[in-house]
Coordinates of C-alpha atoms and ligand atoms in Angstrom, one line a residue:
M17 CA 191.0 124.6 130.9
R18 CA 192.1 122.2 128.4
P19 CA 189.2 120.4 126.1
S20 CA 188.1 117.4 127.3
S21 CA 189.4 114.8 125.2
S22 CA 186.1 112.6 124.7
G23 CA 183.1 113.7 126.1
P24 CA 179.8 111.6 127.1
P25 CA 177.7 111.2 124.2
C26 CA 175.3 114.6 124.5
A27 CA 172.0 114.9 123.1
P28 CA 172.2 118.7 122.6
L29 CA 175.8 118.9 120.9
A30 CA 174.7 115.4 118.6
R31 CA 174.3 118.2 115.7
P32 CA 174.9 121.8 116.9
L33 CA 174.3 124.3 114.6
V34 CA 176.4 127.8 115.0
I35 CA 175.2 131.0 113.7
G36 CA 177.7 133.4 113.0
A37 CA 181.1 131.0 112.9
S38 CA 182.8 133.4 111.1
G39 CA 182.9 136.1 114.2
L40 CA 185.1 135.6 117.3
V41 CA 182.9 133.9 119.4
G42 CA 181.1 131.6 117.3
G43 CA 184.2 130.8 115.5
A44 CA 185.6 129.5 119.1
F45 CA 182.6 127.7 119.7
H46 CA 182.6 126.0 116.0
A47 CA 186.5 124.8 116.4
R48 CA 185.8 123.6 119.7
L49 CA 182.9 121.5 118.7
A50 CA 184.4 120.3 115.6
A51 CA 187.5 119.6 117.7
G52 CA 185.0 117.5 119.7
G53 CA 184.0 115.4 117.0
Y54 CA 180.7 116.9 117.0
A55 CA 178.8 116.8 113.5
V56 CA 178.5 120.7 113.9
T57 CA 177.1 122.6 111.1
G58 CA 178.6 126.7 111.2
T59 CA 177.3 129.7 109.5
Y60 CA 178.6 133.0 108.1
R61 CA 177.2 136.3 106.5
A62 CA 179.5 138.2 104.7
N63 CA 182.9 136.9 105.6
A64 CA 183.3 133.2 104.1
R65 CA 185.2 131.0 105.7
P66 CA 186.2 127.3 104.3
G67 CA 183.8 124.6 105.7
L68 CA 181.0 127.4 106.7
E69 CA 177.7 127.8 105.4
R70 CA 176.3 131.0 103.7
F71 CA 173.2 132.0 106.2
E72 CA 171.5 135.5 106.5
L73 CA 169.4 135.8 109.2
A74 CA 167.1 138.1 107.6
G75 CA 165.9 135.7 105.1
D76 CA 164.1 132.6 106.2
S77 CA 165.7 131.4 109.4
P78 CA 162.9 128.7 109.8
A79 CA 163.7 127.1 106.6
L80 CA 167.4 127.1 107.4
L81 CA 166.3 125.2 110.5
E82 CA 164.0 123.0 109.4
R83 CA 166.6 121.7 106.7
L84 CA 169.4 121.4 109.3
R85 CA 167.3 120.2 112.2
P86 CA 169.9 120.9 114.4
S87 CA 170.0 119.6 118.1
A88 CA 171.1 123.0 119.5
V89 CA 171.5 126.4 118.3
V90 CA 174.6 128.6 119.2
L91 CA 173.7 132.0 118.3
A92 CA 176.5 134.3 117.9
S93 CA 175.5 136.4 115.3
A94 CA 174.7 140.2 116.3
L95 CA 175.2 143.5 114.6
T96 CA 178.4 144.0 117.2
H97 CA 179.4 147.7 116.3
V98 CA 178.3 149.7 119.2
D99 CA 179.2 152.6 117.4
Y100 CA 177.3 152.3 114.5
C101 CA 174.3 150.8 116.6
E102 CA 173.7 154.3 118.2
N103 CA 173.4 156.1 114.8
H104 CA 170.9 153.0 113.4
E105 CA 168.7 152.1 116.0
A106 CA 165.5 150.8 113.5
E107 CA 168.4 148.6 112.1
T108 CA 169.8 147.6 115.3
L109 CA 166.4 146.7 117.0
E110 CA 165.6 144.9 113.8
R111 CA 168.7 142.9 113.3
N112 CA 169.5 142.1 117.4
V113 CA 166.4 141.6 118.2
G114 CA 163.6 141.4 115.3
Q115 CA 165.7 138.6 113.8
V116 CA 166.7 136.6 117.0
R117 CA 162.5 136.1 117.4
P118 CA 162.0 133.2 114.6
V119 CA 165.0 131.4 116.1
A120 CA 163.7 131.6 119.5
A121 CA 160.4 130.6 118.2
W122 CA 161.7 127.3 116.2
C123 CA 163.7 126.1 119.0
S124 CA 160.9 126.8 121.7
S125 CA 158.6 124.7 119.2
H126 CA 161.0 122.1 118.7
G127 CA 161.8 121.9 122.0
V128 CA 166.0 122.6 121.1
P129 CA 168.1 124.2 123.4
L130 CA 169.4 127.6 122.4
V131 CA 172.5 129.6 123.3
Y132 CA 172.8 133.2 123.4
F133 CA 175.4 135.9 124.0
S134 CA 174.6 139.1 125.7
T135 CA 176.7 141.3 127.4
D136 CA 177.9 143.8 130.4
Y137 CA 176.4 146.6 128.3
V138 CA 173.0 146.0 129.4
F139 CA 174.4 147.6 133.1
D140 CA 175.2 151.1 133.1
G141 CA 178.9 151.0 134.7
A142 CA 178.6 152.6 138.0
A143 CA 179.1 150.0 139.8
G144 CA 180.3 146.8 138.2
P145 CA 181.6 144.3 138.3
Y146 CA 178.0 142.8 138.3
D147 CA 176.5 139.9 139.5
E148 CA 173.7 137.9 137.2
D149 CA 170.6 139.3 138.8
A150 CA 171.9 143.3 139.4
P151 CA 169.6 145.6 137.7
T152 CA 170.1 146.4 134.4
R153 CA 170.4 149.9 132.9
P154 CA 171.8 149.9 129.6
L155 CA 173.4 153.3 128.3
N156 CA 173.1 152.9 124.6
V157 CA 171.5 151.3 121.8
Y158 CA 173.5 148.2 121.4
G159 CA 172.8 147.5 125.4
R160 CA 169.4 148.0 124.8
S161 CA 169.0 145.6 121.8
K162 CA 170.7 143.0 123.6
L163 CA 168.6 143.1 126.8
L164 CA 165.4 143.2 124.7
A165 CA 166.8 139.8 122.8
E166 CA 167.7 138.0 126.1
Q167 CA 164.0 138.7 127.0
V168 CA 163.1 137.0 123.4
V169 CA 165.3 134.2 124.4
A170 CA 163.9 133.5 127.9
S171 CA 160.8 132.5 126.2
C172 CA 162.5 129.4 125.1
P173 CA 162.1 127.3 127.7
R174 CA 165.6 125.7 127.2
H175 CA 168.3 128.3 126.7
V176 CA 171.0 130.1 128.4
V177 CA 172.1 133.8 128.1
L178 CA 175.8 133.9 128.7
R179 CA 176.8 137.5 129.4
I180 CA 180.6 138.2 127.9
T181 CA 182.4 141.0 127.8
N182 CA 185.5 142.6 126.1
V183 CA 186.1 139.0 124.1
F184 CA 189.5 138.6 123.1
D185 CA 191.1 135.9 121.1
I186 CA 193.3 135.8 118.0
G187 CA 190.3 135.3 115.3
F188 CA 190.0 135.6 111.6
D189 CA 190.9 138.8 111.6
D190 CA 191.5 142.5 113.5
R191 CA 187.6 142.8 114.3
N192 CA 188.6 141.9 117.7
F193 CA 190.8 144.0 120.2
L194 CA 193.7 141.6 120.8
H195 CA 194.1 140.9 117.2
R196 CA 194.5 145.0 116.6
C197 CA 196.4 145.1 119.8
V198 CA 199.2 142.5 118.4
T199 CA 199.1 143.8 115.0
S200 CA 199.3 147.7 115.9
L201 CA 202.5 146.6 118.3
R202 CA 204.3 144.6 115.5
D203 CA 204.0 147.2 112.7
G204 CA 205.2 150.0 115.5
Q205 CA 201.9 151.8 115.1
S206 CA 200.4 154.0 117.8
L207 CA 197.4 151.9 119.5
V208 CA 194.7 154.4 121.0
V209 CA 192.8 153.0 123.9
P210 CA 190.5 154.2 126.4
S211 CA 192.3 154.2 130.0
D212 CA 188.7 154.7 132.1
Q213 CA 186.8 151.5 130.7
L214 CA 186.6 148.4 132.8
A215 CA 185.6 145.1 132.3
T216 CA 186.6 141.5 132.7
P217 CA 187.8 140.1 129.8
T218 CA 186.3 136.7 128.4
Y219 CA 188.7 134.6 126.6
A220 CA 186.6 132.9 123.7
T221 CA 188.7 129.9 123.6
W222 CA 188.1 129.1 127.6
L223 CA 184.5 130.0 126.5
A224 CA 183.9 127.7 123.9
D225 CA 185.7 124.9 125.7
Q226 CA 184.0 125.5 129.2
T227 CA 180.0 125.9 128.0
V228 CA 181.0 122.7 125.7
R229 CA 182.2 120.8 129.0
L230 CA 178.9 121.8 131.0
V231 CA 177.0 121.0 128.2
E232 CA 178.9 117.7 128.0
A233 CA 178.4 117.0 131.9
G234 CA 174.7 118.4 132.0
R235 CA 175.0 121.5 134.0
L236 CA 174.1 123.4 131.1
L237 CA 170.9 123.0 128.9
A238 CA 169.7 120.6 131.2
D239 CA 166.1 120.6 133.2
G240 CA 166.8 123.0 136.1
S241 CA 170.4 124.3 135.1
P242 CA 171.0 128.3 135.2
Q243 CA 169.6 130.2 132.3
R244 CA 172.0 133.4 132.7
L245 CA 175.6 133.5 133.7
H246 CA 178.1 135.5 133.6
A247 CA 181.3 134.1 131.7
S248 CA 184.8 135.8 131.8
C249 CA 187.9 136.4 133.7
D250 CA 188.6 137.1 137.2
D251 CA 190.5 140.6 136.4
L252 CA 188.8 143.9 136.2
V253 CA 191.2 145.7 133.8
S254 CA 191.2 148.7 131.5
R255 CA 191.7 148.3 128.0
A256 CA 195.3 149.9 128.6
D257 CA 196.4 147.4 131.5
F258 CA 195.0 144.6 129.0
A259 CA 197.3 146.1 125.9
R260 CA 200.3 146.5 128.5
R261 CA 199.9 143.1 129.2
V262 CA 199.9 141.8 125.8
A263 CA 203.1 144.2 125.2
S264 CA 205.1 142.7 128.0
R265 CA 204.6 139.1 126.8
L266 CA 205.7 140.1 123.2
G267 CA 208.5 142.1 124.3
A268 CA 206.8 145.0 122.2
D269 CA 207.5 148.7 123.1
P270 CA 204.8 149.9 125.7
A271 CA 205.0 153.2 124.5
L272 CA 203.2 152.6 121.5
I273 CA 200.1 152.6 123.6
T274 CA 198.4 155.8 123.8
L275 CA 195.9 156.7 126.3
R276 CA 192.8 158.5 126.0
T277 CA 190.0 159.1 128.3
T278 CA 186.6 158.4 127.3
A279 CA 185.2 161.8 127.1
D280 CA 188.7 162.6 124.8
L281 CA 187.6 159.6 122.3
H282 CA 184.2 161.2 121.5
Q283 CA 182.5 157.5 120.5
P284 CA 179.0 158.0 119.5
A285 CA 177.7 155.7 121.9
P286 CA 178.1 156.4 125.7
R287 CA 179.9 153.5 127.2
P288 CA 179.4 151.9 130.9
L289 CA 183.0 153.0 132.2
R290 CA 183.2 150.5 135.4
A291 CA 181.2 147.6 133.8
G292 CA 182.7 144.1 134.0
L293 CA 181.1 140.9 135.3
R294 CA 181.3 139.2 138.6
N295 CA 181.8 135.3 137.4
R296 CA 181.3 133.1 140.9
R297 CA 177.9 131.1 139.5
W298 CA 180.2 130.3 136.3
K299 CA 183.0 129.5 138.4
A300 CA 181.3 127.3 140.9
L301 CA 179.5 125.4 138.1
L302 CA 182.9 124.7 136.5
G303 CA 184.1 123.9 139.8
V304 CA 187.2 125.9 139.5
E305 CA 188.2 128.8 142.2
R306 CA 190.0 131.3 139.6
L307 CA 189.8 132.3 136.0
P308 CA 192.8 134.5 135.8
L309 CA 193.2 136.8 132.7
D310 CA 196.9 136.2 132.8
E311 CA 196.6 132.7 132.5
A312 CA 194.0 133.4 129.4
L313 CA 196.7 135.2 127.7
D314 CA 199.2 132.7 128.6
D315 CA 197.3 130.1 126.6
C316 CA 196.6 132.3 123.8
L317 CA 200.4 133.7 123.8
P318 CA 201.6 131.1 121.2
R319 CA 198.8 132.1 118.4
M320 CA 199.7 136.0 119.7
R321 CA 203.4 135.4 119.0
R322 CA 202.6 133.7 115.6
L323 CA 200.6 136.8 114.8
Y324 CA 203.6 138.8 115.7
A325 CA 206.1 137.3 113.6
R326 CA 203.9 137.3 110.8
T327 CA 203.9 133.5 110.7
L328 CA 199.8 133.0 111.3
Ligands
NAP428 N1 183.1 140.4 121.3 C1 182.8 141.0 122.6 O1 183.8 141.7 123.5 C2 181.5 140.9 123.1 C3 181.1 141.0 123.9 C4 179.8 140.8 124.5 C5 179.0 140.4 123.8 N2 179.1 139.7 122.8 C6 177.9 139.4 122.0 O2 178.4 137.7 121.3 C7 178.4 137.7 120.1 C8 179.1 137.6 119.3 O3 179.6 138.4 119.1 P1 181.2 138.3 118.2 O4 182.4 139.4 118.4 O5 182.1 137.1 117.8 O6 180.9 139.1 116.8 P2 181.6 139.1 115.3 O7 182.9 138.9 115.7 O8 181.0 140.6 115.2 O9 180.8 137.9 114.6 C9 179.4 138.3 114.3 C10 179.0 137.2 113.5 O10 177.4 137.2 113.2 C11 177.2 137.0 111.8 N3 176.0 137.8 111.3 C12 176.0 139.0 111.6 N4 174.7 139.7 111.0 C13 174.6 138.2 110.7 C14 172.8 138.4 110.0 N5 172.0 139.2 109.6 N6 172.9 137.3 109.6 C15 173.7 136.1 109.7 N7 174.5 136.1 110.3 C16 175.2 137.6 110.8 C17 178.5 137.6 111.2 O11 179.0 136.8 110.0 P3 180.1 137.7 108.8 O12 180.9 137.9 109.4 O13 180.1 136.5 108.0 O14 179.2 139.2 108.2 C18 179.9 136.8 112.4 O15 179.6 135.7 112.1 C19 177.5 139.0 119.7 O16 175.9 138.3 120.3 C20 177.9 139.7 120.5 O17 177.0 140.8 121.1 C21 180.2 140.0 122.3

């Protein structure tokens, strides 16, 4: 999945705003849009990054939106710590649902398209991977908040909800699993992973590139285009399997990967065990037959190697 070298002039991407550009997903979108030559603005909240503007969703969102007048909003900010959410339900609902409302309302009233990211945690994990229309039944507070936010976003006439899962990339710091995986293997530290939580990982670099190309091609955020899509790799894997694939690429010691069952981990939030997303619609839209996890990991490997060698 290579970025297109020169996309056609594209109204939604003329002046996009990425809220949460200091995060894993928002960072990939911000980088892809900047590389594509788009006049993108990105925001951070607590983790300042060069070129990003500070923005707090709890503040006056409409004022920011009025000032910037974006051509599209990529809403990649959320309270994403699943176990913290479980113990802070009111805060989670306020941040993940309440604070989405003014953004969706502004986009609706200004005819501006909104891109929102949801999760396979809207499902109960009894029988994944799931199609877009499968019945939802979140097991935890985070999953419930994301499902409620999907409903808020759906009030916006031009929107797309991209459900994603186990997102990986190198990102900016160790707040993501791949980053932690590489640094633990590098530093000879044991990496404790659940052996029985299955998902279909999403590679953030691909997600951003694929989404931008689909918008450029008028296949997303256009009249009649799909509004709920599952965007991930094909393979249903455990965290342990994922970590082993990383270790083998880096020539690291797989014995550092320590398996635990979810029951043994005593995580505060119940997890959907057999979750994951069936990506058939996404692949059909992209016109590709396969999105293999191994190809995504290979694409990321040069950056994984630099992090492993401490040169990143
Ligand atoms: N990562 C996954 O595996 C995964 C899976 C499924 C769905 N998703 C969804 O994908 C989206 C992006 O996730 P992510 O993993 O990229 O998250 P992340 O790395 O935790 O980044 C979250 C971003 O949101 C910003 N943010 C948080 N609270 C904010 C607030 N009140 N006001 C303004 N900005 C705020 C953060 O800014 P600072 O860091 O600067 O504070 C950061 O830029 C989320 O909606 C998440 O639910 C993620």
